[in-house]
Protein backbone atom coordinates (compact mmCIF):
# COMPACT_ATOMS: atom_id res chain seq x y z
CA UNK A 1 0.00 0.00 0.00
CA UNK A 2 1.62 3.25 -1.13
CA UNK A 3 0.75 6.68 0.23
CA UNK A 4 -0.16 5.01 3.51
CA UNK A 5 0.92 7.65 6.02
CA UNK A 6 -2.46 9.42 6.11
CA UNK A 7 -5.88 9.73 4.52
CA UNK A 8 -7.15 7.04 2.18
CA UNK A 9 -3.88 5.11 2.29
CA UNK A 10 -3.73 4.88 6.07
CA UNK A 11 -7.42 3.97 6.35
CA UNK A 12 -7.07 1.32 3.65
CA UNK A 13 -4.02 -0.24 5.29
CA UNK A 14 -5.96 -0.52 8.55
CA UNK A 15 -8.99 -1.94 6.75
CA UNK A 16 -6.88 -4.62 5.06
CA UNK A 17 -5.26 -5.49 8.40
CA UNK A 18 -8.65 -5.66 10.11
CA UNK A 19 -9.86 -8.11 7.45
CA UNK A 20 -6.95 -10.45 8.17
CA UNK A 21 -4.38 -9.43 5.56
CA UNK A 22 -0.68 -9.02 6.31
CA UNK A 23 0.06 -5.44 5.29
CA UNK A 24 3.10 -3.65 3.89
CA UNK A 25 2.97 0.14 3.72
CA UNK A 26 5.08 2.81 2.11
CA UNK A 27 5.21 6.62 2.16
CA UNK A 28 7.66 9.46 2.75
CA UNK A 29 6.79 10.38 6.36
CA UNK A 30 8.49 7.90 8.68
CA UNK A 31 6.80 9.09 11.88
CA UNK A 32 3.33 8.76 10.35
CA UNK A 33 4.14 5.34 8.90
CA UNK A 34 5.20 4.06 12.31
CA UNK A 35 1.84 5.14 13.75
CA UNK A 36 -0.13 3.49 10.95
CA UNK A 37 1.94 0.31 11.23
CA UNK A 38 1.28 0.16 14.97
CA UNK A 39 -2.45 0.50 14.33
CA UNK A 40 -2.33 -2.29 11.73
CA UNK A 41 -0.63 -4.80 14.03
CA UNK A 42 2.73 -6.43 14.71
CA UNK A 43 2.99 -8.29 11.38
CA UNK A 44 2.90 -5.04 9.42
CA UNK A 45 6.06 -3.99 7.59
CA UNK A 46 6.78 -0.44 6.50
CA UNK A 47 9.24 1.37 4.24
CA UNK A 48 9.87 5.12 4.24
CA UNK A 49 10.58 6.07 0.62
CA UNK A 50 10.16 8.92 -1.81
CA UNK A 51 8.20 7.34 -4.65
CA UNK A 52 9.04 10.22 -6.97
CA UNK A 53 12.58 8.77 -7.09
CA UNK A 54 11.70 6.62 -10.07
CA UNK A 55 15.06 4.91 -10.43
CA UNK A 56 14.79 3.51 -6.89
CA UNK A 57 11.44 1.79 -7.45
CA UNK A 58 12.74 -1.49 -8.88
CA UNK A 59 14.89 -2.02 -5.80
CA UNK A 60 12.05 -1.10 -3.46
CA UNK A 61 9.69 -3.54 -5.17
CA UNK A 62 12.22 -6.36 -4.91
CA UNK A 63 12.80 -5.63 -1.21
CA UNK A 64 9.08 -5.64 -0.45
CA UNK A 65 8.40 -8.77 -2.47
CA UNK A 66 11.27 -10.61 -0.77
CA UNK A 67 10.07 -9.51 2.68
CA UNK A 68 6.67 -11.13 2.17
CA UNK A 69 7.67 -14.01 -0.07
CA UNK A 70 5.42 -12.50 -2.72
CA UNK A 71 2.90 -9.67 -2.81
CA UNK A 72 -0.70 -10.66 -3.46
CA UNK A 73 -2.22 -7.17 -3.82
CA UNK A 74 -0.43 -3.96 -4.79
CA UNK A 75 -2.42 -0.79 -4.14
CA UNK A 76 -0.89 2.24 -5.87
CA UNK A 77 -2.49 5.04 -3.90
CA UNK A 78 0.34 7.58 -3.48
CA UNK A 79 -0.07 10.82 -5.40
CA UNK A 80 0.20 14.58 -5.28
CA UNK A 81 -2.54 17.15 -5.84
CA UNK A 82 -2.20 19.93 -8.38
CA UNK A 83 -4.89 22.58 -8.47
CA UNK A 84 -3.75 25.22 -10.94
CA UNK A 85 -5.47 26.73 -13.95
CA UNK A 86 -3.82 26.45 -17.34
CA UNK A 87 -2.90 30.12 -17.74
CA UNK A 88 -0.90 29.99 -14.49
CA UNK A 89 0.54 26.51 -15.00
CA UNK A 90 4.27 25.94 -15.40
CA UNK A 91 6.28 23.20 -17.03
CA UNK A 92 7.34 22.05 -13.55
CA UNK A 93 3.67 21.72 -12.58
CA UNK A 94 3.05 19.43 -15.55
CA UNK A 95 6.15 17.31 -15.15
CA UNK A 96 6.09 16.98 -11.35
CA UNK A 97 2.52 15.76 -11.11
CA UNK A 98 2.98 13.38 -14.04
CA UNK A 99 6.07 11.84 -12.45
CA UNK A 100 4.35 11.13 -9.15
CA UNK A 101 0.84 10.29 -10.30
CA UNK A 102 1.60 8.36 -13.47
CA UNK A 103 5.23 7.30 -13.87
CA UNK A 104 5.61 6.18 -10.24
CA UNK A 105 2.59 3.81 -10.07
CA UNK A 106 3.25 2.60 -13.61
CA UNK A 107 6.88 1.82 -12.77
CA UNK A 108 5.85 0.05 -9.55
CA UNK A 109 3.29 -1.99 -11.46
CA UNK A 110 5.95 -3.07 -13.95
CA UNK A 111 8.38 -3.86 -11.12
CA UNK A 112 5.96 -6.21 -9.33
CA UNK A 113 4.45 -7.81 -12.43
CA UNK A 114 7.14 -10.38 -13.37
CA UNK A 115 6.99 -12.14 -10.00
CA UNK A 116 3.18 -12.02 -9.94
CA UNK A 117 3.04 -13.55 -13.41
CA UNK A 118 5.60 -16.19 -12.46
CA UNK A 119 3.40 -17.18 -9.48
CA UNK A 120 0.27 -17.07 -11.62
CA UNK A 121 -1.59 -14.77 -9.23
CA UNK A 122 -1.71 -11.21 -8.00
CA UNK A 123 -3.72 -8.05 -8.17
CA UNK A 124 -2.77 -4.45 -8.95
CA UNK A 125 -5.20 -1.72 -7.91
CA UNK A 126 -4.37 1.72 -9.27
CA UNK A 127 -6.18 4.56 -7.53
CA UNK A 128 -7.41 7.20 -9.97
CA UNK A 129 -9.63 10.25 -9.45
CA UNK A 130 -13.05 11.61 -10.31
CA UNK A 131 -11.11 14.43 -11.97
CA UNK A 132 -11.00 12.09 -14.98
CA UNK A 133 -14.71 11.30 -14.85
CA UNK A 134 -16.28 14.67 -14.07
CA UNK A 135 -15.24 18.26 -14.87
CA UNK A 136 -11.47 18.83 -14.76
CA UNK A 137 -11.82 22.50 -13.81
CA UNK A 138 -8.57 23.91 -12.40
CA UNK A 139 -6.98 20.45 -12.21
CA UNK A 140 -5.90 19.87 -15.79
CA UNK A 141 -2.40 18.58 -14.99
CA UNK A 142 -3.64 16.41 -12.12
CA UNK A 143 -6.51 14.91 -14.10
CA UNK A 144 -4.25 14.28 -17.10
CA UNK A 145 -1.83 12.31 -14.92
CA UNK A 146 -4.67 10.16 -13.62
CA UNK A 147 -6.09 9.69 -17.12
CA UNK A 148 -2.70 8.37 -18.23
CA UNK A 149 -2.73 5.94 -15.30
CA UNK A 150 -6.22 4.78 -16.24
CA UNK A 151 -5.27 3.91 -19.82
CA UNK A 152 -2.08 2.20 -18.67
CA UNK A 153 -4.16 0.12 -16.25
CA UNK A 154 -6.66 -0.69 -19.00
CA UNK A 155 -3.84 -2.10 -21.10
CA UNK A 156 -2.71 -4.27 -18.18
CA UNK A 157 -6.27 -5.48 -17.62
CA UNK A 158 -6.45 -6.67 -21.23
CA UNK A 159 -2.92 -7.97 -21.67
CA UNK A 160 -2.83 -9.98 -18.43
CA UNK A 161 -6.05 -11.87 -19.07
CA UNK A 162 -4.39 -15.31 -19.27
CA UNK A 163 -1.81 -14.85 -16.52
CA UNK A 164 -3.82 -15.10 -13.30
CA UNK A 165 -2.88 -11.48 -12.53
CA UNK A 166 -5.56 -8.80 -12.46
CA UNK A 167 -5.19 -5.05 -12.90
CA UNK A 168 -8.02 -2.72 -12.02
CA UNK A 169 -8.94 0.88 -11.24
CA UNK A 170 -10.43 2.34 -8.13
CA UNK A 171 -11.93 5.84 -8.42
CA UNK A 172 -12.57 7.85 -5.26
CA UNK A 173 -14.43 11.14 -5.27
CA UNK A 174 -13.78 14.05 -2.96
CA UNK A 175 -12.64 12.65 0.39
CA UNK A 176 -12.13 14.40 3.71
CA UNK A 177 -8.34 14.12 3.91
CA UNK A 178 -5.22 16.28 3.99
CA UNK A 179 -4.91 15.64 0.24
CA UNK A 180 -8.06 17.68 -0.42
CA UNK A 181 -7.03 20.58 1.78
CA UNK A 182 -5.24 23.68 0.55
CA UNK A 183 -1.53 23.03 0.04
CA UNK A 184 1.41 25.24 -1.01
CA UNK A 185 1.65 25.50 -4.78
CA UNK A 186 -2.06 24.78 -5.26
CA UNK A 187 -5.04 27.01 -5.84
CA UNK A 188 -7.68 26.89 -3.07
CA UNK A 189 -9.98 23.89 -3.22
CA UNK A 190 -13.61 24.55 -4.07
CA UNK A 191 -14.90 21.25 -2.71
CA UNK A 192 -12.67 20.04 0.15
CA UNK A 193 -14.63 18.92 3.17
CA UNK A 194 -18.02 19.53 1.58
CA UNK A 195 -21.18 17.79 2.77
CA UNK A 196 -21.04 15.31 -0.12
CA UNK A 197 -17.45 14.23 0.51
CA UNK A 198 -16.68 10.73 1.77
CA UNK A 199 -14.66 9.74 4.82
CA UNK A 200 -11.34 7.89 4.37
CA UNK A 201 -12.91 4.89 6.10
CA UNK A 202 -15.77 4.74 3.60
CA UNK A 203 -13.33 4.84 0.70
CA UNK A 204 -11.07 2.25 2.34
CA UNK A 205 -13.98 -0.16 2.77
CA UNK A 206 -14.80 0.18 -0.92
CA UNK A 207 -11.18 -0.49 -1.95
CA UNK A 208 -10.96 -3.62 0.20
CA UNK A 209 -14.35 -4.72 -1.10
CA UNK A 210 -13.16 -4.43 -4.70
CA UNK A 211 -10.39 -7.01 -4.24
CA UNK A 212 -11.07 -10.24 -6.08
CA UNK A 213 -13.93 -8.79 -8.09
CA UNK A 214 -14.38 -9.05 -11.84
CA UNK A 215 -15.00 -5.36 -12.60
CA UNK A 216 -12.25 -3.32 -14.23
CA UNK A 217 -13.30 -0.12 -12.46
CA UNK A 218 -14.90 0.46 -9.07
CA UNK A 219 -16.09 3.73 -7.55
CA UNK A 220 -16.04 4.80 -3.93
CA UNK A 221 -19.73 5.75 -3.94
CA UNK A 222 -22.79 5.23 -6.09
CA UNK A 223 -22.90 9.00 -6.60
CA UNK A 224 -19.45 8.93 -8.17
CA UNK A 225 -20.44 6.03 -10.44
CA UNK A 226 -23.54 7.90 -11.63
CA UNK A 227 -21.54 11.05 -12.37
CA UNK A 228 -18.99 9.07 -14.38
CA UNK A 229 -21.77 7.31 -16.30
CA UNK A 230 -23.44 10.62 -17.12
CA UNK A 231 -20.24 12.07 -18.57
CA UNK A 232 -19.43 8.90 -20.52
CA UNK A 233 -22.95 8.75 -21.98
CA UNK A 234 -22.76 12.22 -23.54
CA UNK A 235 -19.60 14.21 -22.80
CA UNK A 236 -20.72 17.10 -25.00
CA UNK A 237 -23.87 17.73 -22.99
CA UNK A 238 -22.16 17.01 -19.65
CA UNK A 239 -19.28 19.43 -20.26
CA UNK A 240 -21.51 22.13 -21.75
CA UNK A 241 -23.58 22.11 -18.59
CA UNK A 242 -20.47 22.05 -16.43
CA UNK A 243 -19.01 25.01 -18.33
CA UNK A 244 -22.18 26.99 -17.76
CA UNK A 245 -22.23 26.13 -14.07
CA UNK A 246 -18.54 27.02 -13.63
CA UNK A 247 -18.65 30.26 -15.59
CA UNK A 248 -18.83 32.25 -12.35
CA UNK A 249 -15.32 31.05 -11.46
CA UNK A 250 -13.71 32.10 -14.77
mmCIF file of C-alpha atoms in Angstrom:
data_model
loop_
_atom_site.group_PDB
_atom_site.id
_atom_site.type_symbol
_atom_site.label_atom_id
_atom_site.label_comp_id
_atom_site.label_asym_id
_atom_site.label_seq_id
_atom_site.Cartn_x
_atom_site.Cartn_y
_atom_site.Cartn_z
ATOM 1 C CA UNK A 1 0.000 0.000 0.000
ATOM 2 C CA UNK A 2 1.621 3.248 -1.125
ATOM 3 C CA UNK A 3 0.750 6.680 0.235
ATOM 4 C CA UNK A 4 -0.160 5.010 3.513
ATOM 5 C CA UNK A 5 0.925 7.646 6.022
ATOM 6 C CA UNK A 6 -2.458 9.416 6.113
ATOM 7 C CA UNK A 7 -5.878 9.729 4.524
ATOM 8 C CA UNK A 8 -7.149 7.041 2.178
ATOM 9 C CA UNK A 9 -3.881 5.106 2.289
ATOM 10 C CA UNK A 10 -3.731 4.879 6.069
ATOM 11 C CA UNK A 11 -7.418 3.974 6.351
ATOM 12 C CA UNK A 12 -7.072 1.318 3.652
ATOM 13 C CA UNK A 13 -4.022 -0.244 5.291
ATOM 14 C CA UNK A 14 -5.960 -0.516 8.554
ATOM 15 C CA UNK A 15 -8.995 -1.937 6.749
ATOM 16 C CA UNK A 16 -6.883 -4.622 5.062
ATOM 17 C CA UNK A 17 -5.259 -5.494 8.404
ATOM 18 C CA UNK A 18 -8.648 -5.664 10.109
ATOM 19 C CA UNK A 19 -9.858 -8.109 7.453
ATOM 20 C CA UNK A 20 -6.950 -10.451 8.169
ATOM 21 C CA UNK A 21 -4.384 -9.427 5.556
ATOM 22 C CA UNK A 22 -0.683 -9.018 6.307
ATOM 23 C CA UNK A 23 0.062 -5.444 5.294
ATOM 24 C CA UNK A 24 3.096 -3.645 3.893
ATOM 25 C CA UNK A 25 2.970 0.140 3.718
ATOM 26 C CA UNK A 26 5.083 2.812 2.112
ATOM 27 C CA UNK A 27 5.206 6.622 2.155
ATOM 28 C CA UNK A 28 7.656 9.464 2.754
ATOM 29 C CA UNK A 29 6.793 10.378 6.365
ATOM 30 C CA UNK A 30 8.492 7.901 8.679
ATOM 31 C CA UNK A 31 6.796 9.092 11.879
ATOM 32 C CA UNK A 32 3.331 8.759 10.355
ATOM 33 C CA UNK A 33 4.139 5.344 8.902
ATOM 34 C CA UNK A 34 5.195 4.056 12.308
ATOM 35 C CA UNK A 35 1.839 5.137 13.745
ATOM 36 C CA UNK A 36 -0.135 3.488 10.950
ATOM 37 C CA UNK A 37 1.936 0.308 11.225
ATOM 38 C CA UNK A 38 1.283 0.158 14.968
ATOM 39 C CA UNK A 39 -2.452 0.500 14.332
ATOM 40 C CA UNK A 40 -2.335 -2.294 11.729
ATOM 41 C CA UNK A 41 -0.633 -4.800 14.032
ATOM 42 C CA UNK A 42 2.726 -6.434 14.705
ATOM 43 C CA UNK A 43 2.989 -8.289 11.384
ATOM 44 C CA UNK A 44 2.900 -5.040 9.424
ATOM 45 C CA UNK A 45 6.063 -3.990 7.590
ATOM 46 C CA UNK A 46 6.785 -0.443 6.497
ATOM 47 C CA UNK A 47 9.238 1.373 4.244
ATOM 48 C CA UNK A 48 9.869 5.118 4.236
ATOM 49 C CA UNK A 49 10.583 6.068 0.624
ATOM 50 C CA UNK A 50 10.158 8.923 -1.809
ATOM 51 C CA UNK A 51 8.196 7.343 -4.652
ATOM 52 C CA UNK A 52 9.040 10.223 -6.972
ATOM 53 C CA UNK A 53 12.578 8.775 -7.086
ATOM 54 C CA UNK A 54 11.701 6.623 -10.067
ATOM 55 C CA UNK A 55 15.064 4.912 -10.426
ATOM 56 C CA UNK A 56 14.789 3.506 -6.888
ATOM 57 C CA UNK A 57 11.443 1.792 -7.445
ATOM 58 C CA UNK A 58 12.737 -1.491 -8.875
ATOM 59 C CA UNK A 59 14.892 -2.020 -5.800
ATOM 60 C CA UNK A 60 12.049 -1.096 -3.456
ATOM 61 C CA UNK A 61 9.690 -3.535 -5.168
ATOM 62 C CA UNK A 62 12.219 -6.362 -4.914
ATOM 63 C CA UNK A 63 12.796 -5.626 -1.213
ATOM 64 C CA UNK A 64 9.076 -5.636 -0.447
ATOM 65 C CA UNK A 65 8.400 -8.775 -2.467
ATOM 66 C CA UNK A 66 11.265 -10.608 -0.768
ATOM 67 C CA UNK A 67 10.071 -9.507 2.677
ATOM 68 C CA UNK A 68 6.669 -11.127 2.170
ATOM 69 C CA UNK A 69 7.667 -14.011 -0.065
ATOM 70 C CA UNK A 70 5.421 -12.497 -2.721
ATOM 71 C CA UNK A 71 2.897 -9.667 -2.811
ATOM 72 C CA UNK A 72 -0.705 -10.657 -3.457
ATOM 73 C CA UNK A 73 -2.220 -7.168 -3.816
ATOM 74 C CA UNK A 74 -0.425 -3.964 -4.795
ATOM 75 C CA UNK A 75 -2.424 -0.794 -4.142
ATOM 76 C CA UNK A 76 -0.893 2.240 -5.871
ATOM 77 C CA UNK A 77 -2.487 5.038 -3.896
ATOM 78 C CA UNK A 78 0.336 7.583 -3.480
ATOM 79 C CA UNK A 79 -0.071 10.819 -5.405
ATOM 80 C CA UNK A 80 0.196 14.579 -5.279
ATOM 81 C CA UNK A 81 -2.537 17.154 -5.841
ATOM 82 C CA UNK A 82 -2.198 19.930 -8.379
ATOM 83 C CA UNK A 83 -4.888 22.576 -8.467
ATOM 84 C CA UNK A 84 -3.750 25.222 -10.936
ATOM 85 C CA UNK A 85 -5.465 26.729 -13.953
ATOM 86 C CA UNK A 86 -3.822 26.448 -17.343
ATOM 87 C CA UNK A 87 -2.899 30.120 -17.741
ATOM 88 C CA UNK A 88 -0.898 29.986 -14.490
ATOM 89 C CA UNK A 89 0.542 26.510 -15.004
ATOM 90 C CA UNK A 90 4.269 25.945 -15.397
ATOM 91 C CA UNK A 91 6.279 23.196 -17.035
ATOM 92 C CA UNK A 92 7.337 22.045 -13.553
ATOM 93 C CA UNK A 93 3.665 21.717 -12.581
ATOM 94 C CA UNK A 94 3.049 19.431 -15.546
ATOM 95 C CA UNK A 95 6.145 17.306 -15.150
ATOM 96 C CA UNK A 96 6.091 16.980 -11.354
ATOM 97 C CA UNK A 97 2.516 15.760 -11.110
ATOM 98 C CA UNK A 98 2.978 13.379 -14.043
ATOM 99 C CA UNK A 99 6.071 11.838 -12.448
ATOM 100 C CA UNK A 100 4.354 11.132 -9.151
ATOM 101 C CA UNK A 101 0.837 10.290 -10.297
ATOM 102 C CA UNK A 102 1.596 8.355 -13.475
ATOM 103 C CA UNK A 103 5.229 7.298 -13.872
ATOM 104 C CA UNK A 104 5.607 6.182 -10.242
ATOM 105 C CA UNK A 105 2.593 3.810 -10.068
ATOM 106 C CA UNK A 106 3.252 2.601 -13.610
ATOM 107 C CA UNK A 107 6.879 1.816 -12.770
ATOM 108 C CA UNK A 108 5.853 0.053 -9.551
ATOM 109 C CA UNK A 109 3.293 -1.992 -11.457
ATOM 110 C CA UNK A 110 5.948 -3.072 -13.950
ATOM 111 C CA UNK A 111 8.376 -3.862 -11.125
ATOM 112 C CA UNK A 112 5.960 -6.210 -9.327
ATOM 113 C CA UNK A 113 4.451 -7.814 -12.432
ATOM 114 C CA UNK A 114 7.139 -10.381 -13.367
ATOM 115 C CA UNK A 115 6.995 -12.138 -9.996
ATOM 116 C CA UNK A 116 3.185 -12.015 -9.938
ATOM 117 C CA UNK A 117 3.036 -13.554 -13.413
ATOM 118 C CA UNK A 118 5.597 -16.190 -12.456
ATOM 119 C CA UNK A 119 3.398 -17.177 -9.478
ATOM 120 C CA UNK A 120 0.274 -17.065 -11.623
ATOM 121 C CA UNK A 121 -1.586 -14.774 -9.231
ATOM 122 C CA UNK A 122 -1.707 -11.214 -8.001
ATOM 123 C CA UNK A 123 -3.722 -8.046 -8.170
ATOM 124 C CA UNK A 124 -2.773 -4.454 -8.953
ATOM 125 C CA UNK A 125 -5.203 -1.724 -7.908
ATOM 126 C CA UNK A 126 -4.370 1.717 -9.267
ATOM 127 C CA UNK A 127 -6.182 4.565 -7.532
ATOM 128 C CA UNK A 128 -7.410 7.197 -9.966
ATOM 129 C CA UNK A 129 -9.633 10.248 -9.446
ATOM 130 C CA UNK A 130 -13.054 11.611 -10.307
ATOM 131 C CA UNK A 131 -11.115 14.428 -11.967
ATOM 132 C CA UNK A 132 -10.998 12.093 -14.983
ATOM 133 C CA UNK A 133 -14.707 11.305 -14.851
ATOM 134 C CA UNK A 134 -16.280 14.667 -14.073
ATOM 135 C CA UNK A 135 -15.242 18.258 -14.873
ATOM 136 C CA UNK A 136 -11.471 18.832 -14.757
ATOM 137 C CA UNK A 137 -11.824 22.505 -13.810
ATOM 138 C CA UNK A 138 -8.575 23.906 -12.398
ATOM 139 C CA UNK A 139 -6.978 20.453 -12.208
ATOM 140 C CA UNK A 140 -5.904 19.867 -15.789
ATOM 141 C CA UNK A 141 -2.405 18.585 -14.987
ATOM 142 C CA UNK A 142 -3.643 16.409 -12.123
ATOM 143 C CA UNK A 143 -6.513 14.906 -14.105
ATOM 144 C CA UNK A 144 -4.254 14.277 -17.103
ATOM 145 C CA UNK A 145 -1.833 12.310 -14.920
ATOM 146 C CA UNK A 146 -4.670 10.162 -13.624
ATOM 147 C CA UNK A 147 -6.087 9.687 -17.124
ATOM 148 C CA UNK A 148 -2.702 8.368 -18.234
ATOM 149 C CA UNK A 149 -2.733 5.945 -15.302
ATOM 150 C CA UNK A 150 -6.222 4.783 -16.243
ATOM 151 C CA UNK A 151 -5.272 3.911 -19.825
ATOM 152 C CA UNK A 152 -2.085 2.198 -18.673
ATOM 153 C CA UNK A 153 -4.164 0.117 -16.251
ATOM 154 C CA UNK A 154 -6.657 -0.692 -19.000
ATOM 155 C CA UNK A 155 -3.837 -2.096 -21.098
ATOM 156 C CA UNK A 156 -2.713 -4.266 -18.178
ATOM 157 C CA UNK A 157 -6.273 -5.483 -17.621
ATOM 158 C CA UNK A 158 -6.454 -6.665 -21.231
ATOM 159 C CA UNK A 159 -2.921 -7.973 -21.668
ATOM 160 C CA UNK A 160 -2.830 -9.983 -18.427
ATOM 161 C CA UNK A 161 -6.055 -11.872 -19.070
ATOM 162 C CA UNK A 162 -4.391 -15.308 -19.266
ATOM 163 C CA UNK A 163 -1.808 -14.850 -16.518
ATOM 164 C CA UNK A 164 -3.816 -15.104 -13.302
ATOM 165 C CA UNK A 165 -2.881 -11.481 -12.533
ATOM 166 C CA UNK A 166 -5.562 -8.801 -12.459
ATOM 167 C CA UNK A 167 -5.188 -5.054 -12.897
ATOM 168 C CA UNK A 168 -8.022 -2.723 -12.018
ATOM 169 C CA UNK A 169 -8.937 0.880 -11.244
ATOM 170 C CA UNK A 170 -10.435 2.339 -8.129
ATOM 171 C CA UNK A 171 -11.931 5.836 -8.416
ATOM 172 C CA UNK A 172 -12.568 7.854 -5.258
ATOM 173 C CA UNK A 173 -14.432 11.137 -5.274
ATOM 174 C CA UNK A 174 -13.777 14.052 -2.957
ATOM 175 C CA UNK A 175 -12.644 12.647 0.393
ATOM 176 C CA UNK A 176 -12.126 14.403 3.712
ATOM 177 C CA UNK A 177 -8.337 14.117 3.913
ATOM 178 C CA UNK A 178 -5.216 16.279 3.987
ATOM 179 C CA UNK A 179 -4.911 15.641 0.242
ATOM 180 C CA UNK A 180 -8.064 17.682 -0.421
ATOM 181 C CA UNK A 181 -7.029 20.578 1.782
ATOM 182 C CA UNK A 182 -5.241 23.680 0.552
ATOM 183 C CA UNK A 183 -1.526 23.034 0.035
ATOM 184 C CA UNK A 184 1.407 25.244 -1.013
ATOM 185 C CA UNK A 185 1.649 25.502 -4.780
ATOM 186 C CA UNK A 186 -2.059 24.780 -5.264
ATOM 187 C CA UNK A 187 -5.044 27.011 -5.840
ATOM 188 C CA UNK A 188 -7.682 26.892 -3.070
ATOM 189 C CA UNK A 189 -9.976 23.891 -3.220
ATOM 190 C CA UNK A 190 -13.605 24.555 -4.066
ATOM 191 C CA UNK A 191 -14.901 21.248 -2.711
ATOM 192 C CA UNK A 192 -12.671 20.043 0.147
ATOM 193 C CA UNK A 193 -14.633 18.918 3.168
ATOM 194 C CA UNK A 194 -18.023 19.530 1.581
ATOM 195 C CA UNK A 195 -21.176 17.795 2.767
ATOM 196 C CA UNK A 196 -21.038 15.306 -0.118
ATOM 197 C CA UNK A 197 -17.448 14.226 0.515
ATOM 198 C CA UNK A 198 -16.676 10.729 1.770
ATOM 199 C CA UNK A 199 -14.657 9.740 4.816
ATOM 200 C CA UNK A 200 -11.342 7.888 4.367
ATOM 201 C CA UNK A 201 -12.907 4.886 6.101
ATOM 202 C CA UNK A 202 -15.773 4.737 3.599
ATOM 203 C CA UNK A 203 -13.332 4.843 0.696
ATOM 204 C CA UNK A 204 -11.075 2.249 2.343
ATOM 205 C CA UNK A 205 -13.976 -0.162 2.771
ATOM 206 C CA UNK A 206 -14.802 0.184 -0.921
ATOM 207 C CA UNK A 207 -11.181 -0.488 -1.948
ATOM 208 C CA UNK A 208 -10.965 -3.620 0.202
ATOM 209 C CA UNK A 209 -14.348 -4.722 -1.099
ATOM 210 C CA UNK A 210 -13.161 -4.432 -4.698
ATOM 211 C CA UNK A 211 -10.387 -7.008 -4.242
ATOM 212 C CA UNK A 212 -11.072 -10.235 -6.084
ATOM 213 C CA UNK A 213 -13.930 -8.791 -8.092
ATOM 214 C CA UNK A 214 -14.385 -9.046 -11.839
ATOM 215 C CA UNK A 215 -15.002 -5.361 -12.597
ATOM 216 C CA UNK A 216 -12.249 -3.321 -14.226
ATOM 217 C CA UNK A 217 -13.295 -0.118 -12.464
ATOM 218 C CA UNK A 218 -14.903 0.456 -9.066
ATOM 219 C CA UNK A 219 -16.089 3.732 -7.551
ATOM 220 C CA UNK A 220 -16.043 4.805 -3.934
ATOM 221 C CA UNK A 221 -19.731 5.754 -3.937
ATOM 222 C CA UNK A 222 -22.789 5.228 -6.091
ATOM 223 C CA UNK A 223 -22.904 9.003 -6.605
ATOM 224 C CA UNK A 224 -19.448 8.926 -8.174
ATOM 225 C CA UNK A 225 -20.438 6.029 -10.439
ATOM 226 C CA UNK A 226 -23.544 7.903 -11.633
ATOM 227 C CA UNK A 227 -21.537 11.049 -12.373
ATOM 228 C CA UNK A 228 -18.990 9.068 -14.383
ATOM 229 C CA UNK A 229 -21.766 7.312 -16.296
ATOM 230 C CA UNK A 230 -23.442 10.620 -17.123
ATOM 231 C CA UNK A 231 -20.239 12.066 -18.566
ATOM 232 C CA UNK A 232 -19.429 8.899 -20.517
ATOM 233 C CA UNK A 233 -22.952 8.747 -21.981
ATOM 234 C CA UNK A 234 -22.756 12.223 -23.541
ATOM 235 C CA UNK A 235 -19.600 14.206 -22.803
ATOM 236 C CA UNK A 236 -20.722 17.097 -25.003
ATOM 237 C CA UNK A 237 -23.871 17.726 -22.988
ATOM 238 C CA UNK A 238 -22.155 17.007 -19.653
ATOM 239 C CA UNK A 239 -19.276 19.430 -20.257
ATOM 240 C CA UNK A 240 -21.507 22.133 -21.752
ATOM 241 C CA UNK A 241 -23.584 22.109 -18.587
ATOM 242 C CA UNK A 242 -20.467 22.048 -16.433
ATOM 243 C CA UNK A 243 -19.008 25.011 -18.334
ATOM 244 C CA UNK A 244 -22.181 26.992 -17.763
ATOM 245 C CA UNK A 245 -22.231 26.135 -14.071
ATOM 246 C CA UNK A 246 -18.540 27.016 -13.632
ATOM 247 C CA UNK A 247 -18.651 30.264 -15.588
ATOM 248 C CA UNK A 248 -18.829 32.246 -12.350
ATOM 249 C CA UNK A 249 -15.322 31.052 -11.456
ATOM 250 C CA UNK A 250 -13.714 32.105 -14.769
#
